[in-house]
Tab-separated table of C-alpha atoms in Angstrom:
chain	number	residue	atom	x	y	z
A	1	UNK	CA	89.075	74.453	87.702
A	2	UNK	CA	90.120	72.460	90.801
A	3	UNK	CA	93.408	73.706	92.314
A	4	UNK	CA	96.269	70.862	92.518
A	5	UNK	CA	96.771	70.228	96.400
A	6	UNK	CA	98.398	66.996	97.542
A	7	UNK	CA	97.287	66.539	101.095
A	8	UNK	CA	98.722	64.255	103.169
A	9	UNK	CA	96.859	61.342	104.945
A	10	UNK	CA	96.225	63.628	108.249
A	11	UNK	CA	94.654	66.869	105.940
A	12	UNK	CA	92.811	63.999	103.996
A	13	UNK	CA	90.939	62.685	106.598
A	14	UNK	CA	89.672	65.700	108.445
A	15	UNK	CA	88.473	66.744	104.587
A	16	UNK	CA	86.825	63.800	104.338
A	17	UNK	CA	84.898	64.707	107.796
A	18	UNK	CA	84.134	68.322	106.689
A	19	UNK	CA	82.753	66.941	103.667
A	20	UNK	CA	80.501	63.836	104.824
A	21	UNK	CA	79.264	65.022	108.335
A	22	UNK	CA	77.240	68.188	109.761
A	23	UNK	CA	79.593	68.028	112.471
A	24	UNK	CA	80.614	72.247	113.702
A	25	UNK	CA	84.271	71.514	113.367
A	26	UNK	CA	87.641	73.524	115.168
A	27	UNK	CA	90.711	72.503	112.790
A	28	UNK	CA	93.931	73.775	115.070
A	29	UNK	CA	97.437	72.686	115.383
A	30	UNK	CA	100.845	74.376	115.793
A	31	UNK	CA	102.632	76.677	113.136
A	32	UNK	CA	103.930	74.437	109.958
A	33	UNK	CA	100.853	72.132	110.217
A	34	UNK	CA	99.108	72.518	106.992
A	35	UNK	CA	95.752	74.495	108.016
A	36	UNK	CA	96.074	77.300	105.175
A	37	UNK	CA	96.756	74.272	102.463
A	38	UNK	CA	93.502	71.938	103.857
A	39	UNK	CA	91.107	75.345	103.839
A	40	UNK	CA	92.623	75.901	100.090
A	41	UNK	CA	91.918	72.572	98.920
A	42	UNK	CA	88.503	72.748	100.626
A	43	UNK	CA	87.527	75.409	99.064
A	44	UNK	CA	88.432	74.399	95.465
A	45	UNK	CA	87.349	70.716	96.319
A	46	UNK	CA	83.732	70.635	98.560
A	47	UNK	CA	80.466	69.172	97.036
A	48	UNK	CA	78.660	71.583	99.642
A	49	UNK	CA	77.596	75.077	99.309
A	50	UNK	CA	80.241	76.843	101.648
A	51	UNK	CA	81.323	80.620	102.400
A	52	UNK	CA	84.440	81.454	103.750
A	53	UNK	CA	84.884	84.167	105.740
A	54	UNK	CA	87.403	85.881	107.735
A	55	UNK	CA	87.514	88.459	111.174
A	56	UNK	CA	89.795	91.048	108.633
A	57	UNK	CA	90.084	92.147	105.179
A	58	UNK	CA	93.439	91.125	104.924
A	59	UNK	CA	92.375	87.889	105.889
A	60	UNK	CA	89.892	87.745	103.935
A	61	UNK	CA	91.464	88.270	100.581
A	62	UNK	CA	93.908	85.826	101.587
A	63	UNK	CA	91.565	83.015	101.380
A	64	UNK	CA	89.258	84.380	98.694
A	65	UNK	CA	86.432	85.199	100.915
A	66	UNK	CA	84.268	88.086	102.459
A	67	UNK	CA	84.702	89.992	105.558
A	68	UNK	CA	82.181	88.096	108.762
A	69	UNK	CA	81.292	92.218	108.734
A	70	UNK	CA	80.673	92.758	105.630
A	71	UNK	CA	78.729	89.046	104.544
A	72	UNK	CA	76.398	89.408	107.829
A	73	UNK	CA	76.006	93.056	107.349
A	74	UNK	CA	76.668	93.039	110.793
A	75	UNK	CA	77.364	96.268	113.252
A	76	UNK	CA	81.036	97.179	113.686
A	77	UNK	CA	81.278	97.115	117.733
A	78	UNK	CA	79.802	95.240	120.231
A	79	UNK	CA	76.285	93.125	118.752
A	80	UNK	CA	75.252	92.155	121.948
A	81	UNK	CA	71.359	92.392	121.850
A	82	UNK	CA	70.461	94.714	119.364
A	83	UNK	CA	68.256	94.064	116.144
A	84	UNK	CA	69.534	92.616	113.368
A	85	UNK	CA	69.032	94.703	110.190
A	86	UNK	CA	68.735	91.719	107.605
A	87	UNK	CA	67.991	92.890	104.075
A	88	UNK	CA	66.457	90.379	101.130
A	89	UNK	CA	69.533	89.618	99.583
A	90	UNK	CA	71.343	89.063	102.896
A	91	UNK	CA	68.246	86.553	103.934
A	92	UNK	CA	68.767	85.023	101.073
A	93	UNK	CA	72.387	84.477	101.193
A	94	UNK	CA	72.305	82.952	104.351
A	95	UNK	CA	69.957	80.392	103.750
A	96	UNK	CA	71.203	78.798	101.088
A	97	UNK	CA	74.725	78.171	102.959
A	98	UNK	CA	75.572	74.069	104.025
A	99	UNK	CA	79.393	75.398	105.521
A	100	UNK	CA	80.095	78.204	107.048
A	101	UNK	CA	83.728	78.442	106.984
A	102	UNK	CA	85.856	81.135	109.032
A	103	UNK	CA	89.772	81.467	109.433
A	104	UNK	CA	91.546	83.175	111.550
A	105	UNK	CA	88.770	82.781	114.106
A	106	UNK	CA	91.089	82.597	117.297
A	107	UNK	CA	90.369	86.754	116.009
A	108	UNK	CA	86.758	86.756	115.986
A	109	UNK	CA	85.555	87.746	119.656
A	110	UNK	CA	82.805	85.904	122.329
A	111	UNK	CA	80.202	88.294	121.265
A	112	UNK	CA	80.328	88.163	117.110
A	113	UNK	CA	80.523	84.531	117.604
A	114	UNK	CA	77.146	84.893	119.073
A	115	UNK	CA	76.301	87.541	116.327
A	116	UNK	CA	76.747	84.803	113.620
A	117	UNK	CA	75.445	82.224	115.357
A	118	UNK	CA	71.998	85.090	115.727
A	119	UNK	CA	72.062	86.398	112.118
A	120	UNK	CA	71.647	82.587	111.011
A	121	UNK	CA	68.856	81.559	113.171
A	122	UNK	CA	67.068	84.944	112.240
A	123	UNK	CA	67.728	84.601	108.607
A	124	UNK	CA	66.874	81.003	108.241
A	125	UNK	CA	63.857	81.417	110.750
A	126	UNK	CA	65.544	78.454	112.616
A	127	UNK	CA	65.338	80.208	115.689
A	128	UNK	CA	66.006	77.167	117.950
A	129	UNK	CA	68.832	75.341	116.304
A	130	UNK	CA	72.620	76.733	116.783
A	131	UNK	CA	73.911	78.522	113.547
A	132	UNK	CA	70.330	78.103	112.338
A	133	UNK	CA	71.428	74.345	111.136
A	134	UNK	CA	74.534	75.368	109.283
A	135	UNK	CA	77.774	73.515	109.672
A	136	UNK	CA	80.481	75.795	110.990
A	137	UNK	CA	83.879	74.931	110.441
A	138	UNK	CA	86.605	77.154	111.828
A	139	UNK	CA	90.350	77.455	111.308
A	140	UNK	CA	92.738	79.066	113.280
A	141	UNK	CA	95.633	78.623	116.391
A	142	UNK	CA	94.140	80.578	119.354
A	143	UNK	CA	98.322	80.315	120.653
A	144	UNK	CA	99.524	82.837	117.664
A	145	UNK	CA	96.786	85.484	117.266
A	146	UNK	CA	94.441	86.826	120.254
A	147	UNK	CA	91.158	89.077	119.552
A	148	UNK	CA	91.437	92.630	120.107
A	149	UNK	CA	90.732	93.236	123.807
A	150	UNK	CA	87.655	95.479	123.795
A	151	UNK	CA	88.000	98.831	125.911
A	152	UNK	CA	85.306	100.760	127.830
A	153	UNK	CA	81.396	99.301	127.559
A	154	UNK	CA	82.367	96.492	125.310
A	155	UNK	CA	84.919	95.163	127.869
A	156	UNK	CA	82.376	95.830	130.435
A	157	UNK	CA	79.759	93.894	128.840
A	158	UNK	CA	81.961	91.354	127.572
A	159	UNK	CA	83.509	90.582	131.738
A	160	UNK	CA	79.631	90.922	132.768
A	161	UNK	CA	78.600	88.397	130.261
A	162	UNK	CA	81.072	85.962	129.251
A	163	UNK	CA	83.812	83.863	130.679
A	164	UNK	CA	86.456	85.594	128.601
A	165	UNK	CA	86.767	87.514	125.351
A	166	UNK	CA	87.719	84.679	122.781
A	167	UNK	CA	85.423	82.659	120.442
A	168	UNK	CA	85.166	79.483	122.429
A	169	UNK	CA	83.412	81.449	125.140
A	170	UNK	CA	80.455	82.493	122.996
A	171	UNK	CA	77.226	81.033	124.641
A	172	UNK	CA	76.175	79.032	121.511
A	173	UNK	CA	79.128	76.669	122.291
A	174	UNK	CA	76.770	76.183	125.921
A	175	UNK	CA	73.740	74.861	123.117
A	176	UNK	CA	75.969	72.686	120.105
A	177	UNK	CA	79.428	70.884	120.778
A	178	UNK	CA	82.299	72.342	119.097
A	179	UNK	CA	84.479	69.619	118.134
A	180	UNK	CA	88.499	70.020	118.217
A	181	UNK	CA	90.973	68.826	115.726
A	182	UNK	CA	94.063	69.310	116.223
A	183	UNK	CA	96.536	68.312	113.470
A	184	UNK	CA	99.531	67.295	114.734
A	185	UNK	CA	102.053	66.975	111.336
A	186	UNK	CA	104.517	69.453	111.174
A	187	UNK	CA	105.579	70.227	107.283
A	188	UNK	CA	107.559	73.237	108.059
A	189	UNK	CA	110.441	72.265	110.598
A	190	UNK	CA	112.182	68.691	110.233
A	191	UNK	CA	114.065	68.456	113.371
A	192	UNK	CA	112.524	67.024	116.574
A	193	UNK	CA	114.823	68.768	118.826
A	194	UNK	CA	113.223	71.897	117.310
A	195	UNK	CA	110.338	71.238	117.412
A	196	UNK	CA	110.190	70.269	121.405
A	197	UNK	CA	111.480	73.873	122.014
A	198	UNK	CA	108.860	75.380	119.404
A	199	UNK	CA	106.084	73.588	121.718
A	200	UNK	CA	107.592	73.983	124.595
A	201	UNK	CA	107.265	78.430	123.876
A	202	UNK	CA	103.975	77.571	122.396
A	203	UNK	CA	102.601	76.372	126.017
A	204	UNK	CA	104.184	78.566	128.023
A	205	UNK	CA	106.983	75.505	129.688
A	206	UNK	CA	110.303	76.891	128.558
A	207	UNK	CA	113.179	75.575	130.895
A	208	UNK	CA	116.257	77.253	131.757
A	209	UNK	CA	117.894	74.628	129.527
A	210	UNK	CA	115.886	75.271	126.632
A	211	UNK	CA	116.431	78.979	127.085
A	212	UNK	CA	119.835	78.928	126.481
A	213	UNK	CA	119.975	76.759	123.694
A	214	UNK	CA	117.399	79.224	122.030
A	215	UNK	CA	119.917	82.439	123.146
A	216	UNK	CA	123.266	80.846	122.895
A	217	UNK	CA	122.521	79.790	119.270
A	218	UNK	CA	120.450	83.224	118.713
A	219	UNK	CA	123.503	84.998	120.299
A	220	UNK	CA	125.530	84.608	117.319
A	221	UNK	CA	126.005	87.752	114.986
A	222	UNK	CA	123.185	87.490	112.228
A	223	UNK	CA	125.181	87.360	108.610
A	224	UNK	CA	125.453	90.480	106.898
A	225	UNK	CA	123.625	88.839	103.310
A	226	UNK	CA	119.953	90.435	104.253
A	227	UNK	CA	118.655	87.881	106.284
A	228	UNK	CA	115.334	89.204	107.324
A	229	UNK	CA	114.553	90.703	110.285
A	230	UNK	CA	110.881	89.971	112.280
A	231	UNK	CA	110.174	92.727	114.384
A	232	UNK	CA	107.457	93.506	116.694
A	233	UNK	CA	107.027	96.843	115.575
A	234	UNK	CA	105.804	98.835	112.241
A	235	UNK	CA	108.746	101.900	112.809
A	236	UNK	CA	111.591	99.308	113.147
A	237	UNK	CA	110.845	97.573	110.100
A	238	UNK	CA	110.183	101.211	108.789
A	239	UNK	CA	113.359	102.088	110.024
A	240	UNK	CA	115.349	99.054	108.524
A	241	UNK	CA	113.482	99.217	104.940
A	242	UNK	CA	113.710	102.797	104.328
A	243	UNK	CA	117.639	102.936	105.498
A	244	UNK	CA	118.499	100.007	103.706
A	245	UNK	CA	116.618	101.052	100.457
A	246	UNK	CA	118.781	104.047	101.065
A	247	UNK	CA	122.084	102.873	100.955
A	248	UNK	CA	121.826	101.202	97.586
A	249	UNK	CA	122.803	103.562	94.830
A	250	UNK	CA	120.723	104.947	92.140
A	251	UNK	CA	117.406	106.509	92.019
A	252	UNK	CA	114.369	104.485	93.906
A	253	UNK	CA	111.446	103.928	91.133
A	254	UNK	CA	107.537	104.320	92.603
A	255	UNK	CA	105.146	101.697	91.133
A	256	UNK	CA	101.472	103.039	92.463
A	257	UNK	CA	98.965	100.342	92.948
A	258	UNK	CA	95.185	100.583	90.743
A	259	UNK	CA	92.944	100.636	92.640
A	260	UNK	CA	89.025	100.372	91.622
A	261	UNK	CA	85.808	99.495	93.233
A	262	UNK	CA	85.630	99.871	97.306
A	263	UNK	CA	88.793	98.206	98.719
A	264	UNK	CA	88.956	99.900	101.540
A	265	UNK	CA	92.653	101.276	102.263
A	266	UNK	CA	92.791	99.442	105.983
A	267	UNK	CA	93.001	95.989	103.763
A	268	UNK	CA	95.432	96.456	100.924
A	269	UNK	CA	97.184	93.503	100.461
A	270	UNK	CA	100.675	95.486	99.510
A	271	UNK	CA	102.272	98.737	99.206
A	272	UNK	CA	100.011	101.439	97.273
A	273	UNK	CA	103.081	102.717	96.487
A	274	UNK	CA	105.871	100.539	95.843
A	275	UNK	CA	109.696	101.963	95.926
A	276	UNK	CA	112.396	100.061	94.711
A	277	UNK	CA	115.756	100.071	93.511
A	278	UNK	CA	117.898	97.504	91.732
A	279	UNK	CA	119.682	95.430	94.662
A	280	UNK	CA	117.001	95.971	96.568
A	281	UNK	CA	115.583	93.010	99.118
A	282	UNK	CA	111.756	91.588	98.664
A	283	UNK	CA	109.644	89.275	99.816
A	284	UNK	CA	107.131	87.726	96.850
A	285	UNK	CA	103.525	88.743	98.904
A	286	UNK	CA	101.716	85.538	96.984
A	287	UNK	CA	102.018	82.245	95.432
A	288	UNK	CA	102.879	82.481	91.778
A	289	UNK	CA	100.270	81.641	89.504
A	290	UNK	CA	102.176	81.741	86.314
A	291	UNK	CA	104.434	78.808	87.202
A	292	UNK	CA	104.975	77.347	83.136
A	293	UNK	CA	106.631	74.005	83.020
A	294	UNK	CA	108.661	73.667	86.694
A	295	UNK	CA	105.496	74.874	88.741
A	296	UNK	CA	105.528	77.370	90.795
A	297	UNK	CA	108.548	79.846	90.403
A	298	UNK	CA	107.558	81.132	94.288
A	299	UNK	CA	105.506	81.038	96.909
A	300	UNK	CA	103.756	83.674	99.116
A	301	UNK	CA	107.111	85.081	101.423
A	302	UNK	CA	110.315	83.812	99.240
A	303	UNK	CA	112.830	86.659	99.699
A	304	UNK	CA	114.549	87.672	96.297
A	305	UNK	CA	116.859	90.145	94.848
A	306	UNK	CA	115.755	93.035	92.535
A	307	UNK	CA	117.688	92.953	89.539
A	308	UNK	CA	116.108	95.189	87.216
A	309	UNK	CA	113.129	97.399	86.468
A	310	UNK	CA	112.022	97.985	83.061
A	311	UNK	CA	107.814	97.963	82.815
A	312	UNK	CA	108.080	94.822	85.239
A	313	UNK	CA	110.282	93.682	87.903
A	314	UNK	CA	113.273	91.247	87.978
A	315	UNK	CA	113.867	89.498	90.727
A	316	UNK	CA	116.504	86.989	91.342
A	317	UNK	CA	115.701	83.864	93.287
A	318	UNK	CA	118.982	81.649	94.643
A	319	UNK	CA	120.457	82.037	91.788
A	320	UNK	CA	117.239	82.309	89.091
A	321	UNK	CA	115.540	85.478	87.208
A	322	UNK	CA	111.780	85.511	87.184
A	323	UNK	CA	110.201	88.426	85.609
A	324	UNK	CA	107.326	89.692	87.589
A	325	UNK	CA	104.218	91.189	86.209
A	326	UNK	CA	101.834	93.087	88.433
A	327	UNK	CA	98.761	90.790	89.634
A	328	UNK	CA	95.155	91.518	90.751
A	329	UNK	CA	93.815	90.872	93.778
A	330	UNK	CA	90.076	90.707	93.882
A	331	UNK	CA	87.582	91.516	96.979
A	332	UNK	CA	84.776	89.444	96.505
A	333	UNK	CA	81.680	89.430	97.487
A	334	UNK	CA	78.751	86.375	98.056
A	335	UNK	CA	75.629	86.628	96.445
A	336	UNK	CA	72.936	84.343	96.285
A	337	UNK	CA	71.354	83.275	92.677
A	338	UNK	CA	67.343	83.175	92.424
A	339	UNK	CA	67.712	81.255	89.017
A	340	UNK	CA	70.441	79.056	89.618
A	341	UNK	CA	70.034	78.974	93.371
A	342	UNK	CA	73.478	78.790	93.924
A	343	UNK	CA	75.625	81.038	95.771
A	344	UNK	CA	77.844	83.036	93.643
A	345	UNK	CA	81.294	84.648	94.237
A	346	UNK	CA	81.396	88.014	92.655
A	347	UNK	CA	84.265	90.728	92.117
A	348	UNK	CA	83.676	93.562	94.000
A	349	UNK	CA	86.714	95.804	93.884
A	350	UNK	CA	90.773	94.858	92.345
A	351	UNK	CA	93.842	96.367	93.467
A	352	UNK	CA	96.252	95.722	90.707
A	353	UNK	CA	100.026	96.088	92.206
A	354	UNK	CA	103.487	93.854	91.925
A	355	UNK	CA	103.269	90.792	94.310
A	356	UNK	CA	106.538	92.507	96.430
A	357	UNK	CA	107.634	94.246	99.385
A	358	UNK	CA	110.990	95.711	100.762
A	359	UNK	CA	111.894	92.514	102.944
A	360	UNK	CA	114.920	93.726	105.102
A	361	UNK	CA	112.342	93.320	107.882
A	362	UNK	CA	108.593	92.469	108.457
A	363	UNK	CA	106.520	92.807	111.563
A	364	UNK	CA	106.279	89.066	113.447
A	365	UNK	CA	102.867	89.741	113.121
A	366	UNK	CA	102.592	89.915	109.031
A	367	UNK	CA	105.071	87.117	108.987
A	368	UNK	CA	102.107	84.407	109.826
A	369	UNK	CA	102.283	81.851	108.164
A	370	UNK	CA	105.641	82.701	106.077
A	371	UNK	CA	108.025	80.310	106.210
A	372	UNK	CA	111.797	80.999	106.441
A	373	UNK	CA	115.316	79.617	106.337
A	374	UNK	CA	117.065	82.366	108.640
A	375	UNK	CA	115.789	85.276	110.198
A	376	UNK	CA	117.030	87.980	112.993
A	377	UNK	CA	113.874	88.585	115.728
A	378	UNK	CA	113.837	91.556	117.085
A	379	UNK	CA	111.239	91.685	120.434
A	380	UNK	CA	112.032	95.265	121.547
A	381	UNK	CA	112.180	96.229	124.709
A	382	UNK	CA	109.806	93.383	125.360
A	383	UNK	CA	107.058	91.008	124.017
A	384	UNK	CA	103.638	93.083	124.449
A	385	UNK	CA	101.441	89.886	123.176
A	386	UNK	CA	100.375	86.401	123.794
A	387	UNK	CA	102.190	84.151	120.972
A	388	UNK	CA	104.520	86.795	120.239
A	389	UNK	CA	107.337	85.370	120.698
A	390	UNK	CA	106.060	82.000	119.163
A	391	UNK	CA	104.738	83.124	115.850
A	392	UNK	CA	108.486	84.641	115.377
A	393	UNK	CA	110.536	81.574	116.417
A	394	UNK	CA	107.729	79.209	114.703
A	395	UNK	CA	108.647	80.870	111.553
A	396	UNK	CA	111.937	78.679	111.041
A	397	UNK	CA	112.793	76.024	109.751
A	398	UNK	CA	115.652	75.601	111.434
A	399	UNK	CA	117.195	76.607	114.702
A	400	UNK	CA	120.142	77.425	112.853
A	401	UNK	CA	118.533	80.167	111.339
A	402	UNK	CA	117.731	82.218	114.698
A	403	UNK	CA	119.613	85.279	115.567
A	404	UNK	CA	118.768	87.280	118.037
A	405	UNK	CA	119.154	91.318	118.650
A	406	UNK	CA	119.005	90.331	122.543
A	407	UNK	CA	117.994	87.241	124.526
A	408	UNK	CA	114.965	86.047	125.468
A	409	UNK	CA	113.551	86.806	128.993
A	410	UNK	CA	110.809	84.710	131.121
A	411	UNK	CA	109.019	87.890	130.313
A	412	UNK	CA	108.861	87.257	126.447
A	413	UNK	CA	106.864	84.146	126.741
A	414	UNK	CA	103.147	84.724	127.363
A	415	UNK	CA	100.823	82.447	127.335
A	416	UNK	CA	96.975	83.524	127.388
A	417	UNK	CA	95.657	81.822	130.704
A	418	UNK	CA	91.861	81.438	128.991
A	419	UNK	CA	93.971	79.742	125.837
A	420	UNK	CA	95.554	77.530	128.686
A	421	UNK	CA	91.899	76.312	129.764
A	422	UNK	CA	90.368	75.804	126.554
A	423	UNK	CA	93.089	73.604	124.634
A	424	UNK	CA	93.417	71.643	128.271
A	425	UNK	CA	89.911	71.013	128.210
A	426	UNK	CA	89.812	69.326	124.870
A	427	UNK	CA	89.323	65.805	124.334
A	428	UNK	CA	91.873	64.892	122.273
C-alpha cells in the first residue's frame, strides 16, 4: 500500500537525492516546512532497504520506527568506549540496511552518534568506512529541540572529548561529510511579515520593533471560546485541564487504554486513562485513517468539541460530528529475514486508546509540529530552553492568533551558541 503524499517540487527533489545517491544527508528547515510529510512519503515510497529510527519512544511511534536504543541494543548512558554486545540477530539486522534514517536527531547526543556510527562498522565488519557504508539520512531542526545536557561523568567526558554535546559534533562527521539541506518552503504560515519575525526568534535577532509587534498584538485578552493554551510546564496545563474539565457539568467518564506486549509506560502515545465529559475540549492525537469519501475527517492536533459518549466518542469539528473509535498504535520492531533477506517490520506491543486529549492547554514542547489557528503561550516566569519560545510562536499560522499571558523579554529568546556555529558554517 503506498500512502498518498503530494510533495511539492522542493520535498520532491531532495527525495529524489535520498533515493538515487549514497550521499549521508541532514534534511532541516524552519517549523511549517514539510520534514514530517517528506520522511512519511519516504518511508512508504523508497526502493532501498531503510530503518527509521528515533532518539525517543514517542518519537519513534510517531514515525513507525524503533527506538536508536532499542534497534542497536545499545547501552542507556554514555557509550563512549566500551564493547559492543552485538547478538546474531542484531548483526544481522544491521547489515542488510542501505538507509539509515533517524528523526528528531537534533536529540540524539555527540557520543550515540558515534555509538551508531561504531555498532555499524562492528556489525558489518567495515571497520574503516563511516556508518560501516550505510547511508544516513537525518531529520530534524537543531533550533526547536536540544539533547539532554548530560550531568556528572557523562558531561565530563563529553567537555573532555567533544566540541559540544549535539550530533554534529560526533567525530565521525571529522571522517565522512555530512551534507545540509535546508528546505526553505513554509506550508504552515502564509504571511511574509510573519514569517520575518518567526526567523528573526528562530536566530536569536529580535529587534525592539519586532518585539512589540509580537507583545502589542499578544497583549490583547485571549477569547474566552477555548483557544488553547501552550505552556512550558506539565502542572499548568495540569492545572488548566483538570479545572476546566471541572467546571462542565455532569459526571467525567474514564476510558482506560489496552495495553499488551512491552510498551513501556515512559512512551504512551496518550492518556492511559482518558476522562472526559460532554463539552469537553480535545485535541485529535493522530491523523485519521478512516477518512471515507472527503478524506481525512482530521489531522494529528485539530481541537474539537466532545459531544457525546456512548461506546465511542463524538466530537464536533467547526461545525461537523465525527464519531471516533479507539485506534491502535503499534511498537514495532526490525527484524531481519534469512529466507527472504529482507528486513521486516514486526508488531511488538499495541496500546489500544481514543486518538484524544483534554486540549485546554498542552506543553510547547508536545505541541511540535501541531499546527494552530490561535493559541494563548504561556512562558512562566521565564523561558528555561533554547527554541522555547520559537517552537510556541512557530506553531501559528497567523500572528493574529497570539495572545500572550505576559510579554516577551530579551530573556525569552535563547539561542544555543554551538546551534549558532553549526547552521553558520553550512554551505548553503
Amino acid at each position: 500500500m503506498k500512502n498518498k503524499i503530494t510533495l511539492s517540487a522542493e520535498q520532491q527533489a531532495v527525495f529524489e537525492r535520498i533515493e538515487e545517491t549514497r550521499e549521508n544527508l541532514f534534511i532541516t528547515g524552519r517549523a511549517g516546512t514539510g520534514k514530517s510529510t517528506l520522511l512519511n512519503h519516504l518511508s512508504w515510497n523508497t526502493e532501498k532497504q531503510i530503518v527509521i529510527c528515533a532518539p525517543t519512544g514517542v518519537a519513534a511511534l510517531n514515525v513507525g520506527g524503533q527506538t536508536i536504543h532499542s534497534l542497536f541494543r545499545l547501552p542507556i548512558g554514555l557509550i563512549a568506549d566500551h564493547d559492543l554486545d552485538q547478538p546474531d540477530n542484531v548483526r544481522k539486522l544491521l547489515n542488510s540496511i542501505d538507509t539509515l534514517v533517524i528523526d528528531e536527531v537534533s536529540m540524539v547526543n555527540a557520543d550515540l552518534m558515534d555509538g551508531i556510527d561504531r555498532s555499524l562498522r562492528q556489525a558489518r565488519q567495515r571497520r574503516l568506512e563511516p556508518f560501516g557504508g550505510v547511508q544516513v539520512v537525518l531529520f530534524g531542526d537543531p533550533y526547536q529541540l536540544a539533547p539532554v545536557p548530560g550531568r556528572g561523568d557523562e558531561l565530563e567526558y563529553i567537555n573532555d572529548n567533544y566540541r559540544s554535546f549535539w550530533f554534529f559534533d560526533a567525530k565521525v562527521w571529522q571522517e565522512t561529510p555530512l551534507n545540509v539541506i535546508e528546505l526553505g518552503q513554509i506550508h504552515r504560515q502564509s504571511d511574509d511579515h510573519f514569517k520575518y519575525m518567526l526567523n528573526a526568534v528562530r536566530h536569536g535577532q529580535v529587534t525592539a520593533e519586532i518585539a512589540g509587534v509580537l507583545n502589542s498584538t499578544g497583549a490583547r485578552t485571549p477569547p474566552d471560546d477555548g483557544t488553547i493554551t501552550l505552556a512550558s510546564r506539565n502542572d499548568a496545563v495540569n492545572r488548566i485541564n483538570h479545572a476546566s474539565l471541572a467546571k462542565l457539568p455532569g459526571r467525567a467518564l474514564t476510558a482506560k487504554a489496552e495495553v499488551s506486549g512491552d510498551f513501556g509506560k515512559g512512551a504512551y502515545p496518550a492518556d492511559e486513562a482518558l476522562e472526559l465529559k460532554v463539552g469537553a475540549q480535545v485535541m485529535f492525537l493522530r491523523n485519521d485513517a478512516g477518512g471515507g469519501g472527503d478524506g481525512q475527517r482530521w489531522v494529528n492536533g485539530t481541537i474539537g468539541q466532545v459531544t457525546k459518549i456512548d461506546a465511542n466518542v463524538w466530537v464536533d469539528v467547526e461545525g461537523h460530528e465525527f464519531e471516533v473509535e479507539p485506534v491502535v498504535w503499534e511498537k514495532y520492531r526490525y527484524t531481519y529475514s534469512a529466507a527472504t533477506k529482507q528486513l521486516r517490520k514486526e508488531i511488538v506491543a499495541e496500546f489500544t486508546q481514543f486518538p484524544l486529549r483534554l486540549a485546554w492547554a498542552v506543553t510547547i514542547h508536545k505541541s511540535q509540529g501541531k499546527t494552530y489557528d490561535s493559541a494563548i503561550v504561556d512562558l512562566g516566569a521565564r523561558a528555561f530552553s533554547p527554541g522555547q519560545t520559537y517552537v510556541a510562536l512557530s506553531r501559528l499560522t497567523a500572528l493574529e492568533g497570539l495572545y500572550l499571558t505576559r510579554p516577551l523579554r530579551p530573556s525569552d529568546v535563547i539561542v544555543d551558541k554551538d546551534v549558532e556555529r553549526f547552521m553558520r558554517g553550512i554551505e548553503r
